[in-house]
JSON list of C-alpha atoms and ligand atoms in Angstrom, two decimals:
[
{"chain": "V", "resi": 192, "resn": "MET", "atom": "CA", "xyz": [-7.57, -41.40, 174.44]},
{"chain": "V", "resi": 193, "resn": "PHE", "atom": "CA", "xyz": [-7.42, -40.87, 170.56]},
{"chain": "V", "resi": 194, "resn": "ASN", "atom": "CA", "xyz": [-10.57, -39.99, 168.40]},
{"chain": "V", "resi": 195, "resn": "ILE", "atom": "CA", "xyz": [-10.20, -40.04, 164.57]},
{"chain": "V", "resi": 196, "resn": "VAL", "atom": "CA", "xyz": [-12.58, -38.53, 162.49]},
{"chain": "V", "resi": 197, "resn": "ILE", "atom": "CA", "xyz": [-13.31, -40.54, 159.23]},
{"chain": "V", "resi": 198, "resn": "PHE", "atom": "CA", "xyz": [-14.25, -38.38, 156.13]},
{"chain": "V", "resi": 199, "resn": "GLY", "atom": "CA", "xyz": [-15.23, -38.38, 152.90]},
{"chain": "V", "resi": 200, "resn": "ALA", "atom": "CA", "xyz": [-17.47, -38.25, 150.56]},
{"chain": "V", "resi": 201, "resn": "PRO", "atom": "CA", "xyz": [-20.55, -40.95, 150.51]},
{"chain": "V", "resi": 202, "resn": "GLY", "atom": "CA", "xyz": [-18.79, -43.83, 148.89]},
{"chain": "V", "resi": 203, "resn": "SER", "atom": "CA", "xyz": [-15.22, -42.88, 149.76]},
{"chain": "V", "resi": 204, "resn": "GLY", "atom": "CA", "xyz": [-14.60, -46.05, 152.33]},
{"chain": "V", "resi": 205, "resn": "LYS", "atom": "CA", "xyz": [-15.19, -45.04, 155.38]},
{"chain": "V", "resi": 206, "resn": "GLY", "atom": "CA", "xyz": [-17.37, -47.86, 157.22]},
{"chain": "V", "resi": 207, "resn": "THR", "atom": "CA", "xyz": [-14.54, -50.23, 156.18]},
{"chain": "V", "resi": 208, "resn": "GLN", "atom": "CA", "xyz": [-11.73, -48.03, 156.90]},
{"chain": "V", "resi": 209, "resn": "SER", "atom": "CA", "xyz": [-13.02, -47.81, 159.95]},
{"chain": "V", "resi": 210, "resn": "ASP", "atom": "CA", "xyz": [-13.46, -51.00, 160.37]},
{"chain": "V", "resi": 211, "resn": "LEU", "atom": "CA", "xyz": [-10.27, -51.85, 160.22]},
{"chain": "V", "resi": 212, "resn": "ILE", "atom": "CA", "xyz": [-8.92, -48.87, 162.74]},
{"chain": "V", "resi": 213, "resn": "GLU", "atom": "CA", "xyz": [-11.90, -50.30, 164.87]},
{"chain": "V", "resi": 214, "resn": "SER", "atom": "CA", "xyz": [-9.58, -53.61, 165.12]},
{"chain": "V", "resi": 215, "resn": "LYS", "atom": "CA", "xyz": [-6.28, -52.69, 164.52]},
{"chain": "V", "resi": 216, "resn": "TYR", "atom": "CA", "xyz": [-6.24, -49.74, 167.54]},
{"chain": "V", "resi": 217, "resn": "HIS", "atom": "CA", "xyz": [-9.00, -51.18, 169.43]},
{"chain": "V", "resi": 218, "resn": "LEU", "atom": "CA", "xyz": [-11.45, -47.90, 169.72]},
{"chain": "V", "resi": 219, "resn": "LYS", "atom": "CA", "xyz": [-14.86, -47.76, 169.09]},
{"chain": "V", "resi": 220, "resn": "HIS", "atom": "CA", "xyz": [-16.52, -46.66, 165.36]},
{"chain": "V", "resi": 221, "resn": "ILE", "atom": "CA", "xyz": [-19.11, -45.21, 165.89]},
{"chain": "V", "resi": 222, "resn": "SER", "atom": "CA", "xyz": [-21.04, -43.95, 162.52]},
{"chain": "V", "resi": 223, "resn": "THR", "atom": "CA", "xyz": [-23.73, -41.97, 162.73]},
{"chain": "V", "resi": 224, "resn": "GLY", "atom": "CA", "xyz": [-25.67, -43.26, 158.80]},
{"chain": "V", "resi": 225, "resn": "GLU", "atom": "CA", "xyz": [-25.70, -46.57, 161.08]},
{"chain": "V", "resi": 226, "resn": "LEU", "atom": "CA", "xyz": [-27.22, -45.04, 163.84]},
{"chain": "V", "resi": 227, "resn": "LEU", "atom": "CA", "xyz": [-29.48, -43.37, 161.96]},
{"chain": "V", "resi": 228, "resn": "ARG", "atom": "CA", "xyz": [-30.30, -46.32, 160.15]},
{"chain": "V", "resi": 229, "resn": "SER", "atom": "CA", "xyz": [-30.56, -48.05, 163.38]},
{"chain": "V", "resi": 230, "resn": "GLU", "atom": "CA", "xyz": [-33.39, -45.16, 164.79]},
{"chain": "V", "resi": 231, "resn": "ILE", "atom": "CA", "xyz": [-36.12, -45.71, 161.17]},
{"chain": "V", "resi": 232, "resn": "GLU", "atom": "CA", "xyz": [-35.66, -49.57, 162.42]},
{"chain": "V", "resi": 233, "resn": "ARG", "atom": "CA", "xyz": [-36.56, -49.11, 165.73]},
{"chain": "V", "resi": 234, "resn": "ASP", "atom": "CA", "xyz": [-39.07, -46.57, 164.18]},
{"chain": "V", "resi": 235, "resn": "SER", "atom": "CA", "xyz": [-39.13, -44.16, 166.79]},
{"chain": "V", "resi": 236, "resn": "GLU", "atom": "CA", "xyz": [-39.44, -40.26, 166.90]},
{"chain": "V", "resi": 237, "resn": "GLU", "atom": "CA", "xyz": [-36.14, -39.56, 165.43]},
{"chain": "V", "resi": 238, "resn": "GLY", "atom": "CA", "xyz": [-35.60, -42.47, 162.95]},
{"chain": "V", "resi": 239, "resn": "ARG", "atom": "CA", "xyz": [-39.94, -40.80, 161.31]},
{"chain": "V", "resi": 240, "resn": "ILE", "atom": "CA", "xyz": [-38.09, -37.47, 161.00]},
{"chain": "V", "resi": 241, "resn": "ALA", "atom": "CA", "xyz": [-34.86, -39.53, 159.97]},
{"chain": "V", "resi": 242, "resn": "ASN", "atom": "CA", "xyz": [-36.76, -41.19, 156.89]},
{"chain": "V", "resi": 243, "resn": "ASN", "atom": "CA", "xyz": [-37.98, -38.80, 154.04]},
{"chain": "V", "resi": 244, "resn": "LEU", "atom": "CA", "xyz": [-34.77, -36.25, 154.74]},
{"chain": "V", "resi": 245, "resn": "ILE", "atom": "CA", "xyz": [-32.21, -39.65, 153.78]},
{"chain": "V", "resi": 246, "resn": "SER", "atom": "CA", "xyz": [-33.90, -41.96, 151.09]},
{"chain": "V", "resi": 247, "resn": "LYS", "atom": "CA", "xyz": [-33.42, -38.15, 149.45]},
{"chain": "V", "resi": 248, "resn": "GLY", "atom": "CA", "xyz": [-30.52, -37.69, 149.88]},
{"chain": "V", "resi": 249, "resn": "ASN", "atom": "CA", "xyz": [-30.58, -34.30, 151.96]},
{"chain": "V", "resi": 250, "resn": "LEU", "atom": "CA", "xyz": [-27.93, -34.08, 156.01]},
{"chain": "V", "resi": 251, "resn": "VAL", "atom": "CA", "xyz": [-30.28, -34.55, 158.83]},
{"chain": "V", "resi": 252, "resn": "PRO", "atom": "CA", "xyz": [-31.00, -31.64, 160.93]},
{"chain": "V", "resi": 253, "resn": "ASP", "atom": "CA", "xyz": [-28.28, -30.05, 162.85]},
{"chain": "V", "resi": 254, "resn": "ASP", "atom": "CA", "xyz": [-29.57, -30.72, 166.49]},
{"chain": "V", "resi": 255, "resn": "LEU", "atom": "CA", "xyz": [-31.31, -34.11, 165.40]},
{"chain": "V", "resi": 256, "resn": "ILE", "atom": "CA", "xyz": [-27.64, -36.15, 164.76]},
{"chain": "V", "resi": 257, "resn": "ILE", "atom": "CA", "xyz": [-25.63, -34.00, 167.37]},
{"chain": "V", "resi": 258, "resn": "GLY", "atom": "CA", "xyz": [-28.52, -35.41, 170.19]},
{"chain": "V", "resi": 259, "resn": "LEU", "atom": "CA", "xyz": [-28.37, -38.84, 168.74]},
{"chain": "V", "resi": 260, "resn": "LEU", "atom": "CA", "xyz": [-24.31, -38.78, 168.57]},
{"chain": "V", "resi": 261, "resn": "LYS", "atom": "CA", "xyz": [-23.91, -37.33, 172.82]},
{"chain": "V", "resi": 262, "resn": "LYS", "atom": "CA", "xyz": [-26.82, -40.74, 173.63]},
{"chain": "V", "resi": 263, "resn": "LYS", "atom": "CA", "xyz": [-24.45, -42.94, 171.57]},
{"chain": "V", "resi": 264, "resn": "ILE", "atom": "CA", "xyz": [-21.53, -41.26, 173.51]},
{"chain": "V", "resi": 265, "resn": "GLU", "atom": "CA", "xyz": [-22.82, -41.46, 176.79]},
{"chain": "V", "resi": 266, "resn": "SER", "atom": "CA", "xyz": [-23.85, -45.63, 175.91]},
{"chain": "V", "resi": 267, "resn": "SER", "atom": "CA", "xyz": [-20.88, -46.48, 174.95]},
{"chain": "V", "resi": 268, "resn": "PRO", "atom": "CA", "xyz": [-17.93, -45.22, 176.42]},
{"chain": "V", "resi": 269, "resn": "SER", "atom": "CA", "xyz": [-14.18, -46.54, 175.59]},
{"chain": "V", "resi": 270, "resn": "ARG", "atom": "CA", "xyz": [-11.78, -45.95, 177.42]},
{"chain": "V", "resi": 271, "resn": "THR", "atom": "CA", "xyz": [-9.25, -46.01, 174.14]},
{"chain": "V", "resi": 272, "resn": "GLY", "atom": "CA", "xyz": [-11.07, -43.56, 172.34]},
{"chain": "V", "resi": 273, "resn": "TYR", "atom": "CA", "xyz": [-13.46, -43.50, 169.19]},
{"chain": "V", "resi": 274, "resn": "ILE", "atom": "CA", "xyz": [-13.98, -43.20, 165.27]},
{"chain": "V", "resi": 275, "resn": "PHE", "atom": "CA", "xyz": [-16.73, -40.88, 163.82]},
{"chain": "V", "resi": 276, "resn": "ASP", "atom": "CA", "xyz": [-17.94, -41.51, 160.97]},
{"chain": "V", "resi": 277, "resn": "GLY", "atom": "CA", "xyz": [-20.00, -39.92, 158.99]},
{"chain": "V", "resi": 278, "resn": "PHE", "atom": "CA", "xyz": [-20.35, -36.62, 161.45]},
{"chain": "V", "resi": 279, "resn": "PRO", "atom": "CA", "xyz": [-19.33, -33.53, 161.56]},
{"chain": "V", "resi": 280, "resn": "ARG", "atom": "CA", "xyz": [-20.84, -32.43, 157.40]},
{"chain": "V", "resi": 281, "resn": "THR", "atom": "CA", "xyz": [-20.88, -29.55, 158.83]},
{"chain": "V", "resi": 282, "resn": "VAL", "atom": "CA", "xyz": [-19.58, -26.67, 160.66]},
{"chain": "V", "resi": 283, "resn": "ALA", "atom": "CA", "xyz": [-21.91, -26.30, 163.44]},
{"chain": "V", "resi": 284, "resn": "GLN", "atom": "CA", "xyz": [-21.69, -30.55, 164.56]},
{"chain": "V", "resi": 285, "resn": "ALA", "atom": "CA", "xyz": [-17.77, -30.27, 163.65]},
{"chain": "V", "resi": 286, "resn": "GLU", "atom": "CA", "xyz": [-17.93, -27.56, 166.47]},
{"chain": "V", "resi": 287, "resn": "ALA", "atom": "CA", "xyz": [-20.11, -29.36, 168.96]},
{"chain": "V", "resi": 288, "resn": "LEU", "atom": "CA", "xyz": [-17.85, -32.15, 168.72]},
{"chain": "V", "resi": 289, "resn": "ASP", "atom": "CA", "xyz": [-15.22, -30.16, 169.36]},
{"chain": "V", "resi": 290, "resn": "LYS", "atom": "CA", "xyz": [-17.66, -28.56, 172.50]},
{"chain": "V", "resi": 291, "resn": "MET", "atom": "CA", "xyz": [-18.59, -32.41, 174.05]},
{"chain": "V", "resi": 292, "resn": "LEU", "atom": "CA", "xyz": [-15.21, -33.57, 174.21]},
{"chain": "V", "resi": 293, "resn": "SER", "atom": "CA", "xyz": [-13.10, -31.01, 175.81]},
{"chain": "V", "resi": 294, "resn": "GLU", "atom": "CA", "xyz": [-16.42, -31.42, 178.13]},
{"chain": "V", "resi": 295, "resn": "ARG", "atom": "CA", "xyz": [-15.19, -34.40, 178.81]},
{"chain": "V", "resi": 296, "resn": "GLY", "atom": "CA", "xyz": [-11.20, -33.43, 178.67]},
{"chain": "V", "resi": 297, "resn": "GLU", "atom": "CA", "xyz": [-11.00, -34.84, 175.03]},
{"chain": "V", "resi": 298, "resn": "LYS", "atom": "CA", "xyz": [-10.83, -33.50, 171.46]},
{"chain": "V", "resi": 299, "resn": "VAL", "atom": "CA", "xyz": [-10.97, -34.79, 167.90]},
{"chain": "V", "resi": 300, "resn": "ASN", "atom": "CA", "xyz": [-6.86, -35.63, 167.38]},
{"chain": "V", "resi": 301, "resn": "VAL", "atom": "CA", "xyz": [-6.76, -36.61, 163.58]},
{"chain": "V", "resi": 302, "resn": "LEU", "atom": "CA", "xyz": [-9.31, -36.12, 159.97]},
{"chain": "V", "resi": 303, "resn": "LEU", "atom": "CA", "xyz": [-8.34, -38.40, 157.95]},
{"chain": "V", "resi": 304, "resn": "ASP", "atom": "CA", "xyz": [-9.76, -37.43, 154.71]},
{"chain": "V", "resi": 305, "resn": "LEU", "atom": "CA", "xyz": [-10.41, -40.08, 152.07]},
{"chain": "V", "resi": 306, "resn": "GLU", "atom": "CA", "xyz": [-10.24, -38.65, 149.60]},
{"chain": "V", "resi": 307, "resn": "VAL", "atom": "CA", "xyz": [-11.84, -40.46, 145.29]},
{"chain": "V", "resi": 308, "resn": "ASN", "atom": "CA", "xyz": [-12.81, -39.33, 141.83]},
{"chain": "V", "resi": 309, "resn": "GLU", "atom": "CA", "xyz": [-16.09, -38.89, 141.44]},
{"chain": "V", "resi": 310, "resn": "LYS", "atom": "CA", "xyz": [-16.68, -41.53, 138.81]},
{"chain": "V", "resi": 311, "resn": "ILE", "atom": "CA", "xyz": [-15.34, -44.13, 140.96]},
{"chain": "V", "resi": 312, "resn": "LEU", "atom": "CA", "xyz": [-17.10, -43.03, 144.42]},
{"chain": "V", "resi": 313, "resn": "ILE", "atom": "CA", "xyz": [-20.19, -43.24, 141.93]},
{"chain": "V", "resi": 314, "resn": "GLU", "atom": "CA", "xyz": [-19.41, -46.42, 140.06]},
{"chain": "V", "resi": 315, "resn": "ARG", "atom": "CA", "xyz": [-18.85, -47.70, 143.97]},
{"chain": "V", "resi": 316, "resn": "LEU", "atom": "CA", "xyz": [-22.59, -46.47, 145.30]},
{"chain": "V", "resi": 317, "resn": "LEU", "atom": "CA", "xyz": [-23.79, -47.98, 141.98]},
{"chain": "V", "resi": 318, "resn": "ASN", "atom": "CA", "xyz": [-22.47, -51.23, 142.60]},
{"chain": "V", "resi": 319, "resn": "ARG", "atom": "CA", "xyz": [-23.54, -51.15, 147.00]},
{"chain": "V", "resi": 320, "resn": "GLY", "atom": "CA", "xyz": [-27.24, -50.58, 145.72]},
{"chain": "V", "resi": 321, "resn": "LYS", "atom": "CA", "xyz": [-27.87, -53.69, 144.78]},
{"chain": "V", "resi": 322, "resn": "THR", "atom": "CA", "xyz": [-26.74, -55.64, 147.74]},
{"chain": "V", "resi": 323, "resn": "SER", "atom": "CA", "xyz": [-27.13, -52.68, 150.85]},
{"chain": "V", "resi": 324, "resn": "GLY", "atom": "CA", "xyz": [-31.07, -52.70, 150.49]},
{"chain": "V", "resi": 325, "resn": "ARG", "atom": "CA", "xyz": [-30.17, -48.46, 151.19]},
{"chain": "V", "resi": 326, "resn": "SER", "atom": "CA", "xyz": [-33.10, -46.41, 149.72]},
{"chain": "V", "resi": 327, "resn": "ASP", "atom": "CA", "xyz": [-30.52, -43.82, 149.05]},
{"chain": "V", "resi": 328, "resn": "ASP", "atom": "CA", "xyz": [-27.69, -46.05, 146.88]},
{"chain": "V", "resi": 329, "resn": "ASN", "atom": "CA", "xyz": [-29.16, -45.10, 143.33]},
{"chain": "V", "resi": 330, "resn": "LEU", "atom": "CA", "xyz": [-28.29, -42.64, 140.90]},
{"chain": "V", "resi": 331, "resn": "ASP", "atom": "CA", "xyz": [-30.66, -38.86, 141.28]},
{"chain": "V", "resi": 332, "resn": "THR", "atom": "CA", "xyz": [-29.88, -39.41, 145.07]},
{"chain": "V", "resi": 333, "resn": "ILE", "atom": "CA", "xyz": [-26.00, -40.45, 144.88]},
{"chain": "V", "resi": 334, "resn": "LYS", "atom": "CA", "xyz": [-26.23, -37.01, 142.86]},
{"chain": "V", "resi": 335, "resn": "LYS", "atom": "CA", "xyz": [-27.97, -35.61, 145.67]},
{"chain": "V", "resi": 336, "resn": "ARG", "atom": "CA", "xyz": [-25.74, -36.59, 148.02]},
{"chain": "V", "resi": 337, "resn": "LEU", "atom": "CA", "xyz": [-22.63, -35.27, 146.14]},
{"chain": "V", "resi": 338, "resn": "GLN", "atom": "CA", "xyz": [-23.95, -31.79, 145.99]},
{"chain": "V", "resi": 339, "resn": "ILE", "atom": "CA", "xyz": [-24.70, -31.52, 149.57]},
{"chain": "V", "resi": 340, "resn": "TYR", "atom": "CA", "xyz": [-21.52, -32.85, 150.07]},
{"chain": "V", "resi": 341, "resn": "HIS", "atom": "CA", "xyz": [-19.50, -30.48, 148.35]},
{"chain": "V", "resi": 342, "resn": "GLU", "atom": "CA", "xyz": [-21.58, -27.16, 149.60]},
{"chain": "V", "resi": 343, "resn": "VAL", "atom": "CA", "xyz": [-22.21, -28.17, 153.20]},
{"chain": "V", "resi": 344, "resn": "THR", "atom": "CA", "xyz": [-19.75, -30.92, 154.03]},
{"chain": "V", "resi": 345, "resn": "MET", "atom": "CA", "xyz": [-16.06, -29.98, 152.23]},
{"chain": "V", "resi": 346, "resn": "PRO", "atom": "CA", "xyz": [-16.03, -26.53, 154.79]},
{"chain": "V", "resi": 347, "resn": "VAL", "atom": "CA", "xyz": [-15.49, -29.13, 157.42]},
{"chain": "V", "resi": 348, "resn": "MET", "atom": "CA", "xyz": [-12.51, -29.52, 155.50]},
{"chain": "V", "resi": 349, "resn": "ASP", "atom": "CA", "xyz": [-11.43, -25.89, 156.47]},
{"chain": "V", "resi": 350, "resn": "TYR", "atom": "CA", "xyz": [-12.19, -25.98, 159.82]},
{"chain": "V", "resi": 351, "resn": "TYR", "atom": "CA", "xyz": [-9.62, -28.79, 160.40]},
{"chain": "V", "resi": 352, "resn": "LYS", "atom": "CA", "xyz": [-6.66, -27.64, 158.70]},
{"chain": "V", "resi": 353, "resn": "LYS", "atom": "CA", "xyz": [-7.14, -24.46, 160.44]},
{"chain": "V", "resi": 354, "resn": "THR", "atom": "CA", "xyz": [-6.25, -26.96, 163.70]},
{"chain": "V", "resi": 355, "resn": "ASP", "atom": "CA", "xyz": [-3.89, -28.27, 162.13]},
{"chain": "V", "resi": 356, "resn": "ARG", "atom": "CA", "xyz": [-4.85, -31.94, 162.03]},
{"chain": "V", "resi": 357, "resn": "TYR", "atom": "CA", "xyz": [-6.60, -32.68, 159.12]},
{"chain": "V", "resi": 358, "resn": "ARG", "atom": "CA", "xyz": [-4.21, -35.51, 156.74]},
{"chain": "V", "resi": 359, "resn": "GLU", "atom": "CA", "xyz": [-5.50, -36.38, 153.19]},
{"chain": "V", "resi": 360, "resn": "VAL", "atom": "CA", "xyz": [-5.55, -40.56, 152.38]},
{"chain": "V", "resi": 361, "resn": "CYS", "atom": "CA", "xyz": [-5.81, -41.32, 149.23]},
{"chain": "V", "resi": 362, "resn": "ASN", "atom": "CA", "xyz": [-8.35, -44.26, 148.10]},
{"chain": "V", "resi": 363, "resn": "ASN", "atom": "CA", "xyz": [-8.29, -44.80, 144.33]},
{"chain": "V", "resi": 364, "resn": "THR", "atom": "CA", "xyz": [-7.00, -47.39, 144.26]},
{"chain": "V", "resi": 365, "resn": "THR", "atom": "CA", "xyz": [-6.61, -50.46, 146.90]},
{"chain": "V", "resi": 366, "resn": "VAL", "atom": "CA", "xyz": [-8.47, -50.78, 150.99]},
{"chain": "V", "resi": 367, "resn": "ALA", "atom": "CA", "xyz": [-5.26, -52.45, 151.92]},
{"chain": "V", "resi": 368, "resn": "GLY", "atom": "CA", "xyz": [-3.18, -49.65, 150.11]},
{"chain": "V", "resi": 369, "resn": "CYS", "atom": "CA", "xyz": [-4.94, -46.76, 152.03]},
{"chain": "V", "resi": 370, "resn": "PHE", "atom": "CA", "xyz": [-5.15, -48.53, 154.86]},
{"chain": "V", "resi": 371, "resn": "GLU", "atom": "CA", "xyz": [-1.56, -48.68, 155.05]},
{"chain": "V", "resi": 372, "resn": "HIS", "atom": "CA", "xyz": [-1.10, -44.76, 154.04]},
{"chain": "V", "resi": 373, "resn": "VAL", "atom": "CA", "xyz": [-4.18, -44.99, 157.24]},
{"chain": "V", "resi": 374, "resn": "VAL", "atom": "CA", "xyz": [-1.29, -46.71, 159.39]},
{"chain": "V", "resi": 375, "resn": "GLU", "atom": "CA", "xyz": [1.10, -44.60, 158.46]},
{"chain": "V", "resi": 376, "resn": "ILE", "atom": "CA", "xyz": [-0.28, -41.25, 159.19]},
{"chain": "V", "resi": 377, "resn": "LEU", "atom": "CA", "xyz": [-1.84, -43.33, 162.78]},
{"chain": "V", "resi": 378, "resn": "ASP", "atom": "CA", "xyz": [1.43, -44.69, 163.72]},
{"chain": "V", "resi": 379, "resn": "SER", "atom": "CA", "xyz": [2.99, -41.36, 163.13]},
{"chain": "V", "resi": 380, "resn": "ILE", "atom": "CA", "xyz": [1.08, -39.00, 165.75]},
{"chain": "V", "resi": 381, "resn": "HIS", "atom": "CA", "xyz": [-0.29, -41.64, 168.17]},
{"chain": "V", "resi": 382, "resn": "ARG", "atom": "CA", "xyz": [0.77, -41.35, 171.27]},
{"chain": "N", "resi": 246, "resn": "ADP", "atom": "P1", "xyz": [-22.52, -42.04, 153.22]},
{"chain": "N", "resi": 246, "resn": "ADP", "atom": "O1", "xyz": [-21.60, -41.59, 153.37]},
{"chain": "N", "resi": 246, "resn": "ADP", "atom": "O2", "xyz": [-22.79, -43.26, 152.48]},
{"chain": "N", "resi": 246, "resn": "ADP", "atom": "O3", "xyz": [-23.83, -40.90, 151.97]},
{"chain": "N", "resi": 246, "resn": "ADP", "atom": "P2", "xyz": [-24.18, -42.78, 155.50]},
{"chain": "N", "resi": 246, "resn": "ADP", "atom": "O4", "xyz": [-24.33, -44.30, 156.14]},
{"chain": "N", "resi": 246, "resn": "ADP", "atom": "O5", "xyz": [-22.61, -41.99, 156.29]},
{"chain": "N", "resi": 246, "resn": "ADP", "atom": "O6", "xyz": [-23.76, -42.76, 154.31]},
{"chain": "N", "resi": 246, "resn": "ADP", "atom": "O7", "xyz": [-24.92, -41.94, 155.84]},
{"chain": "N", "resi": 246, "resn": "ADP", "atom": "C1", "xyz": [-26.13, -41.84, 154.89]},
{"chain": "N", "resi": 246, "resn": "ADP", "atom": "C2", "xyz": [-26.49, -40.52, 155.66]},
{"chain": "N", "resi": 246, "resn": "ADP", "atom": "O8", "xyz": [-27.32, -40.48, 156.31]},
{"chain": "N", "resi": 246, "resn": "ADP", "atom": "C3", "xyz": [-26.54, -39.26, 154.51]},
{"chain": "N", "resi": 246, "resn": "ADP", "atom": "O9", "xyz": [-26.41, -38.39, 153.88]},
{"chain": "N", "resi": 246, "resn": "ADP", "atom": "C4", "xyz": [-27.62, -37.86, 155.71]},
{"chain": "N", "resi": 246, "resn": "ADP", "atom": "O10", "xyz": [-28.89, -37.68, 154.43]},
{"chain": "N", "resi": 246, "resn": "ADP", "atom": "C5", "xyz": [-27.91, -39.04, 156.22]},
{"chain": "N", "resi": 246, "resn": "ADP", "atom": "N1", "xyz": [-26.72, -38.14, 157.95]},
{"chain": "N", "resi": 246, "resn": "ADP", "atom": "C6", "xyz": [-25.60, -38.95, 158.71]},
{"chain": "N", "resi": 246, "resn": "ADP", "atom": "N2", "xyz": [-24.52, -38.81, 159.10]},
{"chain": "N", "resi": 246, "resn": "ADP", "atom": "C7", "xyz": [-25.33, -37.21, 159.20]},
{"chain": "N", "resi": 246, "resn": "ADP", "atom": "C8", "xyz": [-25.01, -36.18, 159.82]},
{"chain": "N", "resi": 246, "resn": "ADP", "atom": "N3", "xyz": [-23.38, -36.52, 160.59]},
{"chain": "N", "resi": 246, "resn": "ADP", "atom": "N4", "xyz": [-25.23, -34.93, 159.45]},
{"chain": "N", "resi": 246, "resn": "ADP", "atom": "C9", "xyz": [-26.77, -34.99, 158.73]},
{"chain": "N", "resi": 246, "resn": "ADP", "atom": "N5", "xyz": [-27.55, -35.83, 158.52]},
{"chain": "N", "resi": 246, "resn": "ADP", "atom": "C10", "xyz": [-26.20, -37.46, 158.30]}
]
């Protein structure tokens, strides 16, 4: 089993790189943003709570997202491992993930941090907003998401640095260039 956390600011390319990693390494990709959007579509209780928070750029409560992730892992077993995309976003979530995995005799092997400068992030998100139909891809909400990323989510990096599971990848250039670096890192630690 090999479990990866794909980490980075909104618009850093987590989803794109996750899809590439999924096809090359046959790991299961779980995006908590997508999980939440599908709860909203189903109009479930969790979806209704999440809807308002997401469209304002806020995070959903830890217990809600941890509960959804647990259910998702239980309903989609993987013999090879997972790519966690958009989770953990708080230190409490990072601790919960370690606990969840250690109960199964597993762990997060590595966190890949996609580093992109802020000007490029905002450009990408505004562009995505033209076609994504997402309620949170507009300038005010993007700024709020970036602020929360800096204040609440970035401390997650230190949590993984302390346990020597942190690796930085530059994603200011092309999708392919970034993936090459990702593969280099994964091949150096995979098995
Ligand atoms: P992005 O990385 O572009 O912000 P995501 O699809 O990962 O997009 O997340 C969209 C929104 O869903 C977040 O802004 C947040 O409101 C909510 N969300 C996703 N994952 C989490 C999480 N792990 N904890 C709290 N909220 C989350």
